[in-house]
Amino acid sequence: MPAAEVLIGTAAAVVAGRSALPRGRGFSAAVLAEDFILGLSIVVPLVFAWGLAGLPWTPISMPALALGTALILRRALPERPVTAHVRSSPRRLERAAELLLAVCALLAVWKWVRTPLWSWDHFAIWGLKARRIIVDGTLDLSFLSLRTYAVSNPHYPIGLPVAWRFLSPSTPSASDFRVVHALFASALLAATHAAARRLGASRTAAALLASALCASPLFWDTEVLGIADLPLAAVAVAALLLALDAGEDVVGFPAWPAGLALGFLSWVKLEGVPLGALLAAACALKLTGQRRLALVAPWAISTAAALAMRRWLLPTDGSFLQGDWTARFAERVRDPLPLFAAMLGELGGPEWLGLWFLFGAAAFASLFLPAPPACRLSAVVLGQFLVYAFIYFGTYLNPAEHVHSSFHRLAAALLPLGLLAMAGVSAASRKSPAWPCSARTSSAKHSSLGALFRVFRVGSRKPG
Amino acid sequence: MKTARALAASAGVLLAAWIVALSGSRLAALARGADARDGVGEIRFWKWAHRDPPLVGRLEQAVRPLATGEAVVPVCVPECETGWFATMALYAMPRQAVVGAKTVGELRTVFPTRVVRSRTEVHVAPRSGTDARR
């Protein structure tokens, strides 16, 4: 019964994540999203090692391993109760915005239910590996070196297929993939909404931004069903939410879970390595001393483990930078405008609802407003765009065709972070006078490019 | 600061109006049962990737009796694109050792177990002929 397996696996992941975090956080959607993503970040490397040791991979051993891990974590970690965020009853406008969010989410789910799995990347890469990686209850990576499987991009990280098989130990069917996709999507929406609130956005603005995410191609375009882009976004935003919780100076909320979740980005996709590094740098700036180390060290360890897995367990050839990429890069970079124009062209379509234009405006405004979180998130998104540009400049494929075939989908996964940058700007424009660090001591202090390198300012008043 | 606040509020109102209108049209399309595949990825790649929807199910059904690890060659009609067919076969047969796909007539003296996709159905053709490995 694979559907029951997914339910049990999800519950086990949530319990594992929850056991690593302070008690008393309640059971809101955002809290469960944090638990789920952190649980996968903890459990996936463990079950992968379990599988490498040749131990049985069954519908019983997987949840048992997660629950055993939860038990150990609960006993090993000190009790650190925190207070749940209090939700006030919504006003009329807030209720309308949350209704819009619910409608957008339901429409997306309706479309997913109606549309079969069809994406080439699902059949050739992510779904294929998820179905093949476990054979007769044993982890089997030998297929990755076979020429027949070259289409599956064997050098891609296999954390996500492992996560799928943790959640669905029997061979996953189309409906299992859809259910897991919906789980990641729910986690992403809840984390985006909660992170917008932590950044100081009003309840109405947070719901509106989450609705925009729900109406965007990341949810509406079924090309992303059953592939890694939405899970990557979910892990990134949930990790950011954990970092914001750790940075709120809530006594006892640890920073290491955020670091571990950021490290999990490297297990999900190749570009998770630079994205995790950018987010870890942005989050670490808020923290000081031990807490900064507590965030960076787990990120570094998890990322190093993912890179070691790629180096020693997966075939290394097949990268887009294979061959003499430096020569290609040098040749293309002499005339970079066509490639940048192609990338920008992918962001200008009506399907984005103008969100990338708004992001551009927000990123620009964040330089002049006292909005360091927005400034840093904008830098993360722009930095990741530059990573993609770097790949397109060096790719062995025709760069224009490469942009055409992938950049729209890749940009969709960065949209939640872009929306959170907007949330930061919205918060700065809303309650700037009340901000703790916006005292008019010097103009450079609250309207400066140096904000890029200053600490996150989350606002002293906790959002409801 | 007032200007920034006004701009942010205006952008929010415009965005909300756009999402409401879009959601309305999407709701109507879904309720009518109309084709709602208007995403950029769907427009660009749907036809190319989604050529034969029942194929994966038929392949899964056909190879169910085969043993784990059994070598299988997917074979399809001459006009098929073997690369696409091979990928679908790899997806549908995670328990078998799938060898590169061929078109009918490409196999000569060696006849391992084949999963044959004819114009009308999918079936398993057992190992036969002069197999050099036996």
Coordinates of C-alpha atoms in Angstrom, one line a residue:
Chain A
M1 CA 0.0 0.0 0.0
P2 CA 2.3 2.8 -1.2
A3 CA -0.1 5.6 -0.2
A4 CA 0.0 4.4 3.4
E5 CA 3.7 4.1 3.1
V6 CA 3.9 7.8 2.1
L7 CA 1.8 8.8 5.0
I8 CA 3.9 6.7 7.5
G9 CA 7.2 8.0 5.9
T10 CA 6.0 11.6 6.1
A11 CA 5.0 11.2 9.7
A12 CA 8.3 9.6 10.5
A13 CA 10.2 12.4 8.8
V14 CA 8.1 15.0 10.8
V15 CA 8.8 13.2 14.1
A16 CA 12.6 13.0 13.3
G17 CA 12.7 16.8 12.5
R18 CA 10.5 17.7 15.5
S19 CA 12.8 15.7 17.8
A20 CA 15.7 18.0 16.9
L21 CA 13.8 21.2 17.5
P22 CA 12.6 22.8 20.8
R23 CA 9.3 21.7 22.2
G24 CA 6.1 23.8 22.5
R25 CA 6.2 25.2 18.9
G26 CA 2.7 24.0 18.2
F27 CA 1.3 22.3 15.1
S28 CA 0.9 25.2 12.6
A29 CA 1.5 24.4 8.9
A30 CA 4.8 26.3 9.0
V31 CA 6.0 24.3 12.0
L32 CA 5.1 21.1 10.3
A33 CA 6.9 22.3 7.2
E34 CA 10.0 22.9 9.2
D35 CA 9.8 19.5 10.8
F36 CA 9.3 17.7 7.5
I37 CA 12.2 19.4 5.7
L38 CA 14.5 19.1 8.7
G39 CA 13.5 15.5 9.2
L40 CA 14.4 14.7 5.6
S41 CA 17.7 16.6 5.9
I42 CA 18.6 14.4 8.9
V43 CA 17.2 11.1 7.7
V44 CA 18.2 11.0 4.0
P45 CA 22.0 10.9 4.6
L46 CA 21.4 8.3 7.3
V47 CA 19.2 6.0 5.2
F48 CA 21.6 6.5 2.3
A49 CA 24.5 5.2 4.5
W50 CA 22.1 2.4 5.7
G51 CA 21.5 1.4 2.1
L52 CA 25.2 1.6 1.2
A53 CA 25.9 -0.9 4.0
G54 CA 23.6 -3.3 2.3
L55 CA 20.9 -3.2 5.0
P56 CA 17.3 -3.9 4.0
W57 CA 15.3 -1.0 2.6
T58 CA 11.7 -1.9 3.4
P59 CA 8.4 -0.2 4.4
I60 CA 9.3 -1.2 8.0
S61 CA 13.0 -0.5 8.2
M62 CA 12.8 3.1 6.8
P63 CA 10.3 4.6 9.3
A64 CA 11.9 2.5 12.1
L65 CA 15.2 4.1 11.3
A66 CA 13.7 7.6 11.3
L67 CA 11.9 6.9 14.6
G68 CA 15.0 5.5 16.1
T69 CA 16.9 8.6 15.1
A70 CA 14.2 10.7 16.6
L71 CA 14.4 8.9 19.9
I72 CA 18.2 9.3 20.0
L73 CA 17.9 13.0 19.2
R74 CA 15.2 13.5 21.8
R75 CA 17.4 11.9 24.5
A76 CA 20.7 13.5 23.4
L77 CA 19.5 17.1 23.0
P78 CA 18.6 19.3 26.0
E79 CA 15.0 20.3 26.5
R80 CA 14.5 23.7 25.2
P81 CA 10.9 24.8 25.3
V82 CA 9.9 27.8 23.2
T83 CA 6.6 29.7 22.9
A84 CA 4.6 29.1 19.8
H85 CA 3.9 32.1 17.6
V86 CA 0.5 33.4 18.5
R87 CA -2.0 33.9 15.7
S88 CA -4.5 36.6 16.2
S89 CA -7.9 36.4 14.5
P90 CA -7.7 37.8 11.0
R91 CA -9.3 41.1 9.9
R92 CA -11.4 41.3 6.8
L93 CA -8.7 42.1 4.4
E94 CA -6.4 39.5 5.9
R95 CA -9.2 36.9 5.6
A96 CA -9.7 37.8 1.9
A97 CA -6.0 37.4 1.2
E98 CA -5.9 34.1 2.9
L99 CA -9.0 33.0 1.0
L100 CA -7.3 33.9 -2.2
L101 CA -4.3 31.8 -1.2
A102 CA -6.6 28.8 -0.5
V103 CA -8.3 29.2 -3.9
C104 CA -4.9 29.4 -5.7
A105 CA -3.7 26.3 -3.9
L106 CA -6.8 24.4 -4.6
L107 CA -6.6 25.3 -8.3
A108 CA -3.0 24.1 -8.5
V109 CA -3.9 20.8 -6.8
W110 CA -6.9 20.4 -9.1
K111 CA -4.6 20.8 -12.1
W112 CA -2.1 18.3 -10.7
V113 CA -4.8 15.8 -10.2
R114 CA -6.1 16.2 -13.8
T115 CA -2.7 16.2 -15.4
P116 CA -0.7 13.0 -15.8
L117 CA 3.1 12.9 -15.0
W118 CA 4.6 13.9 -18.3
S119 CA 7.8 15.8 -17.8
W120 CA 10.8 14.4 -19.6
D121 CA 13.0 15.1 -16.6
H122 CA 10.7 13.0 -14.5
F123 CA 10.9 10.0 -16.9
A124 CA 14.6 10.4 -17.8
I125 CA 16.1 11.6 -14.5
W126 CA 14.3 12.0 -11.2
G127 CA 11.5 9.5 -11.4
L128 CA 13.7 7.0 -13.3
K129 CA 16.3 7.1 -10.5
A130 CA 13.7 7.0 -7.7
R131 CA 12.2 3.8 -9.2
R132 CA 15.5 2.1 -10.1
I133 CA 17.7 3.0 -7.0
I134 CA 16.1 0.3 -4.8
V135 CA 15.8 -3.2 -6.3
D136 CA 14.3 -6.0 -4.2
G137 CA 14.8 -4.1 -0.9
T138 CA 18.4 -3.1 -1.5
L139 CA 20.1 0.1 -2.5
D140 CA 21.7 -0.4 -5.9
L141 CA 23.8 2.3 -7.6
S142 CA 25.5 0.1 -10.1
F143 CA 23.1 1.1 -12.9
L144 CA 24.5 4.7 -12.9
S145 CA 27.7 3.6 -14.6
L146 CA 25.8 1.8 -17.4
R147 CA 25.8 3.5 -20.8
T148 CA 22.0 2.8 -21.1
Y149 CA 21.4 5.1 -18.2
A150 CA 23.5 8.0 -19.5
V151 CA 20.2 9.8 -20.2
S152 CA 19.6 10.0 -16.5
N153 CA 22.5 12.4 -15.9
P154 CA 24.2 10.0 -13.5
H155 CA 26.3 12.7 -12.0
Y156 CA 23.3 14.5 -10.5
P157 CA 23.0 14.2 -6.7
I158 CA 20.7 11.4 -5.6
G159 CA 19.4 12.8 -2.4
L160 CA 15.9 13.5 -3.8
P161 CA 15.4 10.0 -5.3
V162 CA 16.6 8.6 -1.9
A163 CA 14.1 10.9 -0.1
W164 CA 11.3 9.6 -2.4
R165 CA 12.2 6.1 -1.7
F166 CA 12.4 6.8 2.0
L167 CA 8.8 8.1 1.8
S168 CA 7.7 5.4 -0.5
P169 CA 10.0 2.3 0.0
S170 CA 8.0 0.2 -2.5
T171 CA 8.4 1.2 -6.1
P172 CA 6.6 4.5 -6.3
S173 CA 3.7 4.9 -8.7
A174 CA 2.5 8.1 -10.5
S175 CA 0.1 8.9 -7.7
D176 CA 2.9 8.5 -5.1
F177 CA 5.0 11.0 -6.9
R178 CA 2.1 13.4 -7.0
V179 CA 1.4 13.0 -3.3
V180 CA 5.0 13.7 -2.4
H181 CA 5.1 16.6 -4.8
A182 CA 2.0 18.0 -3.0
L183 CA 3.8 17.5 0.4
F184 CA 6.8 19.5 -0.8
A185 CA 4.5 22.1 -2.3
S186 CA 2.5 22.5 1.0
A187 CA 5.7 22.8 2.9
L188 CA 6.9 25.5 0.5
L189 CA 3.7 27.5 0.8
A190 CA 3.6 27.3 4.5
A191 CA 7.2 28.2 4.9
T192 CA 7.0 31.1 2.5
H193 CA 4.0 32.5 4.3
A194 CA 5.6 32.2 7.7
A195 CA 9.0 33.5 6.5
A196 CA 7.3 36.6 5.0
R197 CA 5.7 37.1 8.4
R198 CA 9.0 36.7 10.3
L199 CA 10.5 39.2 7.9
G200 CA 7.9 41.7 9.1
A201 CA 5.4 41.6 6.3
S202 CA 1.8 42.1 7.2
R203 CA -0.5 39.1 7.3
T204 CA -2.3 40.4 4.2
A205 CA 1.0 40.9 2.3
A206 CA 2.3 37.4 3.3
A207 CA -0.9 35.7 2.1
L208 CA -0.8 37.7 -1.1
L209 CA 2.8 36.8 -1.8
A210 CA 2.1 33.1 -1.1
S211 CA -0.9 33.4 -3.5
A212 CA 1.4 34.8 -6.1
L213 CA 3.7 31.9 -5.6
C214 CA 0.8 29.5 -6.0
A215 CA -0.3 31.2 -9.2
S216 CA 3.2 31.2 -10.6
P217 CA 4.7 28.7 -13.0
L218 CA 6.3 26.8 -10.0
F219 CA 2.8 25.6 -9.1
W220 CA 0.8 26.0 -12.3
D221 CA 3.1 24.6 -14.9
T222 CA 2.9 20.9 -14.6
E223 CA 6.4 20.5 -16.1
V224 CA 7.7 20.6 -12.5
L225 CA 5.5 17.7 -11.4
G226 CA 7.8 14.9 -10.3
I227 CA 11.1 16.7 -10.7
A228 CA 13.5 18.4 -8.3
D229 CA 12.9 22.2 -8.7
L230 CA 9.9 22.5 -6.3
P231 CA 11.6 20.4 -3.6
L232 CA 14.7 22.5 -4.0
A233 CA 12.7 25.6 -3.4
A234 CA 10.9 24.0 -0.4
V235 CA 14.2 23.0 1.2
A236 CA 15.6 26.5 0.6
V237 CA 12.7 28.4 2.1
A238 CA 12.2 26.0 5.1
A239 CA 15.9 26.3 5.9
L240 CA 15.6 30.1 5.7
L241 CA 12.6 29.9 8.1
L242 CA 14.6 27.8 10.5
A243 CA 17.4 30.4 10.3
L244 CA 15.0 33.2 10.9
D245 CA 13.7 31.4 13.9
A246 CA 17.2 30.9 15.2
G247 CA 18.0 34.6 14.5
E248 CA 15.0 35.9 16.4
D249 CA 16.9 35.5 19.6
V250 CA 14.3 33.1 20.9
V251 CA 16.1 31.6 23.8
G252 CA 16.9 28.0 23.1
F253 CA 16.1 27.9 19.4
P254 CA 19.2 26.3 17.9
A255 CA 20.9 27.4 14.7
W256 CA 22.3 24.0 13.6
P257 CA 19.0 22.7 12.2
A258 CA 19.0 25.6 9.7
G259 CA 22.6 24.7 8.7
L260 CA 21.7 21.0 8.2
A261 CA 18.6 21.9 6.1
L262 CA 20.8 24.3 4.0
G263 CA 23.3 21.5 3.5
F264 CA 20.5 19.2 2.3
L265 CA 20.2 21.6 -0.7
S266 CA 23.4 20.0 -2.0
W267 CA 21.8 16.6 -1.8
V268 CA 18.9 17.7 -3.9
K269 CA 20.4 19.4 -7.0
L270 CA 23.8 20.4 -8.2
E271 CA 22.9 24.1 -8.0
G272 CA 22.0 23.4 -4.4
V273 CA 25.7 23.8 -3.6
P274 CA 26.0 27.4 -4.6
L275 CA 22.5 28.2 -3.4
G276 CA 23.2 26.7 0.0
A277 CA 26.5 28.6 0.2
L278 CA 24.8 31.9 -0.6
L279 CA 21.9 31.3 1.8
A280 CA 24.3 30.1 4.6
A281 CA 26.4 33.3 4.1
A282 CA 23.3 35.5 4.2
C283 CA 21.9 33.7 7.3
A284 CA 25.2 33.5 9.1
L285 CA 25.5 37.3 9.0
K286 CA 22.6 37.6 11.4
L287 CA 24.3 35.4 14.0
T288 CA 27.3 35.8 16.1
G289 CA 30.0 33.6 17.6
Q290 CA 28.9 30.1 18.6
R291 CA 25.5 30.4 16.8
R292 CA 27.2 31.4 13.6
L293 CA 29.4 28.4 13.8
A294 CA 26.4 26.2 14.8
L295 CA 24.8 27.2 11.5
V296 CA 27.8 27.0 9.2
A297 CA 29.4 23.8 10.5
P298 CA 26.4 21.5 9.7
W299 CA 25.9 23.1 6.4
A300 CA 29.6 22.5 5.6
I301 CA 29.5 18.9 6.8
S302 CA 26.3 18.0 4.9
T303 CA 27.6 19.7 1.8
A304 CA 30.9 18.0 2.0
A305 CA 29.2 14.7 2.4
A306 CA 27.1 15.4 -0.7
L307 CA 30.2 16.3 -2.7
A308 CA 32.0 13.3 -1.4
M309 CA 29.1 11.1 -2.5
R310 CA 29.3 12.7 -6.0
R311 CA 33.1 12.3 -6.2
W312 CA 33.3 8.6 -5.1
L313 CA 29.9 7.0 -5.7
L314 CA 28.6 8.7 -8.8
P315 CA 30.1 8.9 -12.3
T316 CA 31.8 12.2 -12.7
D317 CA 31.5 12.8 -16.4
G318 CA 28.5 14.3 -18.1
S319 CA 28.6 17.8 -16.6
F320 CA 27.5 20.8 -18.8
L321 CA 31.1 22.0 -18.4
Q322 CA 32.7 18.9 -19.9
G323 CA 35.4 19.5 -22.5
D324 CA 37.3 22.7 -22.9
W325 CA 34.7 24.9 -21.1
T326 CA 37.1 27.7 -20.5
A327 CA 37.6 28.3 -24.2
R328 CA 33.8 28.3 -24.7
F329 CA 33.4 30.6 -21.8
A330 CA 36.1 33.0 -23.0
E331 CA 34.6 33.1 -26.5
R332 CA 31.0 33.7 -25.3
V333 CA 31.8 36.2 -22.6
R334 CA 33.2 38.5 -25.2
D335 CA 29.6 39.2 -26.4
P336 CA 27.5 38.4 -23.3
L337 CA 24.4 40.4 -24.3
P338 CA 22.6 37.8 -26.3
L339 CA 22.8 35.3 -23.5
F340 CA 21.7 37.8 -20.8
A341 CA 18.9 39.0 -23.1
A342 CA 17.8 35.4 -23.6
M343 CA 17.8 34.9 -19.8
L344 CA 15.9 38.1 -19.1
G345 CA 13.5 37.3 -21.9
E346 CA 12.5 34.1 -20.0
L347 CA 11.6 36.2 -17.0
G348 CA 9.4 38.8 -18.8
G349 CA 6.4 36.7 -19.8
P350 CA 2.9 37.3 -18.5
E351 CA 2.9 33.9 -16.7
W352 CA 5.1 35.5 -14.0
L353 CA 2.5 38.1 -13.2
G354 CA 5.1 40.8 -13.3
L355 CA 6.8 39.2 -10.2
W356 CA 10.3 39.4 -11.6
F357 CA 9.8 43.1 -12.4
L358 CA 8.5 43.6 -8.8
F359 CA 11.6 41.7 -7.5
G360 CA 13.9 43.9 -9.5
A361 CA 12.2 47.0 -8.0
A362 CA 12.3 45.5 -4.5
A363 CA 16.0 44.6 -4.9
F364 CA 16.7 48.1 -6.0
A365 CA 14.6 49.7 -3.3
S366 CA 16.3 47.5 -0.7
L367 CA 19.5 49.3 -1.3
F368 CA 17.9 52.6 -0.1
L369 CA 15.5 51.3 2.5
P370 CA 16.5 50.0 6.0
A371 CA 15.8 46.5 4.7
P372 CA 19.0 44.3 5.1
P373 CA 17.1 41.0 5.0
A374 CA 15.5 42.0 1.6
C375 CA 18.9 43.2 0.5
R376 CA 20.6 39.9 1.3
L377 CA 17.8 37.8 -0.2
S378 CA 18.0 39.8 -3.4
A379 CA 21.7 39.2 -3.4
V380 CA 21.1 35.5 -3.0
V381 CA 18.7 35.4 -5.9
L382 CA 20.9 37.5 -8.2
G383 CA 24.0 35.5 -7.2
Q384 CA 22.2 32.3 -8.1
F385 CA 21.2 33.8 -11.5
L386 CA 24.9 34.5 -12.0
V387 CA 25.7 30.9 -11.3
Y388 CA 23.2 29.8 -14.0
A389 CA 24.7 32.4 -16.4
F390 CA 28.1 31.0 -15.7
I391 CA 26.9 27.5 -16.7
Y392 CA 25.3 28.8 -19.8
F393 CA 28.5 30.6 -20.8
G394 CA 30.5 27.4 -20.4
T395 CA 27.9 24.8 -21.5
Y396 CA 28.8 22.3 -24.2
L397 CA 25.3 22.7 -25.5
N398 CA 24.1 25.5 -27.7
P399 CA 23.7 28.2 -25.1
A400 CA 20.5 29.8 -26.5
E401 CA 18.9 26.4 -26.6
H402 CA 20.1 25.5 -23.2
V403 CA 18.6 28.7 -21.8
H404 CA 15.3 28.1 -23.7
S405 CA 15.1 24.5 -22.4
S406 CA 15.9 25.1 -18.7
F407 CA 16.1 28.7 -17.4
H408 CA 12.3 29.3 -17.1
R409 CA 12.0 26.2 -14.8
L410 CA 15.2 27.0 -12.9
A411 CA 14.1 30.6 -12.3
A412 CA 10.7 29.4 -10.9
A413 CA 12.5 27.6 -8.1
L414 CA 14.1 31.0 -7.1
L415 CA 10.9 32.9 -7.1
P416 CA 10.0 32.1 -3.4
L417 CA 13.2 33.7 -2.3
G418 CA 12.5 36.7 -4.6
L419 CA 9.0 37.0 -3.0
L420 CA 10.6 37.0 0.4
A421 CA 12.9 39.8 -0.7
M422 CA 9.7 41.7 -1.6
A423 CA 8.2 40.8 1.8
G424 CA 11.3 42.4 3.4
V425 CA 10.9 45.6 1.4
S426 CA 7.2 45.7 2.2
A427 CA 8.0 45.4 5.9
A428 CA 10.6 48.1 5.7
S429 CA 8.2 50.5 4.0
R430 CA 5.4 49.6 6.4
K431 CA 7.0 50.0 9.8
S432 CA 10.4 51.6 9.2
P433 CA 10.0 54.1 12.1
A434 CA 9.5 51.3 14.6
W435 CA 12.5 49.3 13.5
P436 CA 15.0 48.8 16.2
C437 CA 18.0 49.6 14.0
S438 CA 16.5 52.5 12.0
A439 CA 17.1 55.2 14.5
R440 CA 18.2 58.2 12.6
T441 CA 21.7 58.2 13.7
S442 CA 23.3 58.4 10.3
S443 CA 22.0 58.3 6.8
A444 CA 24.5 55.6 5.9
K445 CA 23.1 53.4 8.6
H446 CA 19.6 53.1 7.2
S447 CA 20.0 53.6 3.5
S448 CA 23.2 52.1 2.4
L449 CA 24.6 49.5 0.0
G450 CA 26.5 48.3 3.1
A451 CA 23.2 46.8 4.2
L452 CA 24.2 43.8 2.1
F453 CA 26.8 42.9 4.7
R454 CA 24.9 43.8 7.8
V455 CA 22.9 41.6 10.1
F456 CA 19.4 40.5 9.4
R457 CA 17.0 42.8 11.2
V458 CA 13.9 40.9 11.8
G459 CA 12.0 43.5 13.9
S460 CA 11.5 43.3 17.6
R461 CA 7.8 42.8 17.4
K462 CA 7.1 39.2 16.7
P463 CA 4.6 38.7 13.9
G464 CA 1.3 37.3 15.0
Chain B
M1 CA 9.3 56.6 2.9
K2 CA 5.7 57.6 2.1
T3 CA 6.4 57.1 -1.6
A4 CA 7.9 53.7 -1.0
R5 CA 4.8 52.7 1.1
A6 CA 2.4 54.0 -1.6
L7 CA 4.3 52.2 -4.3
A8 CA 4.3 49.0 -2.3
A9 CA 0.6 49.3 -1.6
S10 CA -0.2 50.0 -5.3
A11 CA 1.9 47.0 -6.4
G12 CA 0.0 44.8 -3.9
V13 CA -3.4 45.9 -5.1
L14 CA -2.4 45.4 -8.8
L15 CA -0.9 42.0 -8.0
A16 CA -4.0 41.0 -6.0
A17 CA -6.3 42.1 -8.9
W18 CA -4.2 40.2 -11.4
I19 CA -4.2 37.0 -9.3
V20 CA -8.0 37.2 -8.7
A21 CA -8.7 37.6 -12.4
L22 CA -6.3 34.8 -13.4
S23 CA -7.7 32.5 -10.8
G24 CA -11.2 33.2 -12.0
S25 CA -10.2 32.3 -15.6
R26 CA -8.3 29.2 -14.4
L27 CA -11.2 28.1 -12.3
A28 CA -13.6 28.5 -15.2
A29 CA -11.3 26.5 -17.5
L30 CA -10.8 23.7 -15.0
A31 CA -14.6 23.5 -14.2
R32 CA -15.4 23.4 -18.0
G33 CA -12.9 20.6 -18.4
A34 CA -11.1 22.7 -20.9
D35 CA -7.4 22.3 -21.7
A36 CA -5.6 24.3 -18.9
R37 CA -2.1 23.5 -20.1
D38 CA -1.0 27.0 -20.7
G39 CA 2.3 26.9 -18.8
V40 CA 5.5 27.7 -20.8
G41 CA 7.0 24.3 -20.1
E42 CA 3.7 22.7 -21.1
I43 CA 3.5 24.6 -24.3
R44 CA 7.1 23.9 -25.2
F45 CA 7.6 20.3 -24.2
W46 CA 4.3 18.5 -23.6
K47 CA 3.8 17.2 -27.2
W48 CA 7.4 16.1 -27.4
A49 CA 7.6 14.3 -24.0
H50 CA 4.0 13.0 -23.8
R51 CA 3.8 10.9 -27.0
D52 CA 2.2 7.7 -25.9
P53 CA 0.6 8.1 -22.4
P54 CA -0.5 4.4 -21.9
L55 CA 3.0 3.1 -22.9
V56 CA 4.5 3.0 -19.4
G57 CA 1.6 1.1 -18.0
R58 CA 1.6 -1.4 -20.9
L59 CA 5.3 -2.0 -20.5
E60 CA 4.9 -2.5 -16.7
Q61 CA 2.1 -5.0 -17.4
A62 CA 4.1 -6.9 -20.1
V63 CA 7.2 -7.4 -18.0
R64 CA 5.5 -8.3 -14.7
P65 CA 6.2 -12.1 -15.2
L66 CA 10.0 -11.5 -15.8
A67 CA 12.5 -12.1 -13.1
T68 CA 14.5 -9.4 -11.4
G69 CA 17.8 -8.7 -13.3
E70 CA 16.6 -10.4 -16.5
A71 CA 18.2 -8.8 -19.6
V72 CA 15.6 -7.2 -21.8
V73 CA 15.9 -5.4 -25.1
P74 CA 13.0 -3.0 -25.9
V75 CA 12.1 -3.3 -29.5
C76 CA 9.8 -1.0 -31.4
V77 CA 8.5 -0.4 -34.9
P78 CA 10.9 1.1 -37.4
E79 CA 9.5 4.6 -37.3
C80 CA 9.7 5.0 -33.6
E81 CA 12.4 7.1 -31.9
T82 CA 14.5 4.6 -30.0
G83 CA 16.0 7.1 -27.6
W84 CA 12.6 8.2 -26.3
F85 CA 11.3 4.6 -26.3
A86 CA 14.4 3.4 -24.4
T87 CA 13.9 6.0 -21.7
M88 CA 10.2 5.0 -21.2
A89 CA 11.3 1.3 -21.0
L90 CA 14.0 2.1 -18.4
Y91 CA 11.4 4.0 -16.3
A92 CA 8.8 1.2 -16.6
M93 CA 11.3 -1.7 -16.0
P94 CA 13.2 -0.8 -12.8
R95 CA 13.7 -4.5 -11.9
Q96 CA 15.1 -5.7 -15.2
A97 CA 18.5 -5.0 -16.9
V98 CA 17.3 -3.0 -19.8
V99 CA 19.7 -3.0 -22.8
G100 CA 19.7 -0.3 -25.5
A101 CA 16.5 -0.1 -27.5
K102 CA 16.3 -1.4 -31.1
T103 CA 13.9 -1.2 -33.9
V104 CA 12.4 -4.3 -35.5
G105 CA 15.0 -5.8 -37.9
E106 CA 18.0 -4.4 -36.1
L107 CA 18.5 -7.5 -34.0
R108 CA 20.2 -10.2 -36.1
T109 CA 21.6 -13.4 -34.6
V110 CA 21.2 -12.7 -30.9
F111 CA 17.7 -12.7 -29.5
P112 CA 17.5 -12.0 -25.8
T113 CA 14.2 -11.4 -24.1
R114 CA 12.5 -8.6 -25.9
V115 CA 9.7 -6.2 -25.0
V116 CA 8.2 -5.5 -28.3
R117 CA 6.0 -2.5 -29.0
S118 CA 4.1 -3.0 -32.2
R119 CA 1.7 -0.5 -33.7
T120 CA -1.2 -1.9 -31.6
E121 CA 0.2 -3.5 -28.4
V122 CA 3.2 -4.3 -26.2
H123 CA 4.3 -7.9 -25.6
V124 CA 7.2 -9.9 -24.3
A125 CA 9.0 -12.1 -26.8
P126 CA 11.0 -14.7 -25.0
R127 CA 14.7 -15.5 -25.6
S128 CA 15.3 -17.4 -28.9
G129 CA 17.6 -17.8 -31.8
T130 CA 21.4 -18.1 -31.6
D131 CA 22.3 -16.4 -28.4
A132 CA 26.1 -16.3 -28.3
R133 CA 26.1 -15.9 -24.5
R134 CA 24.5 -19.3 -23.9

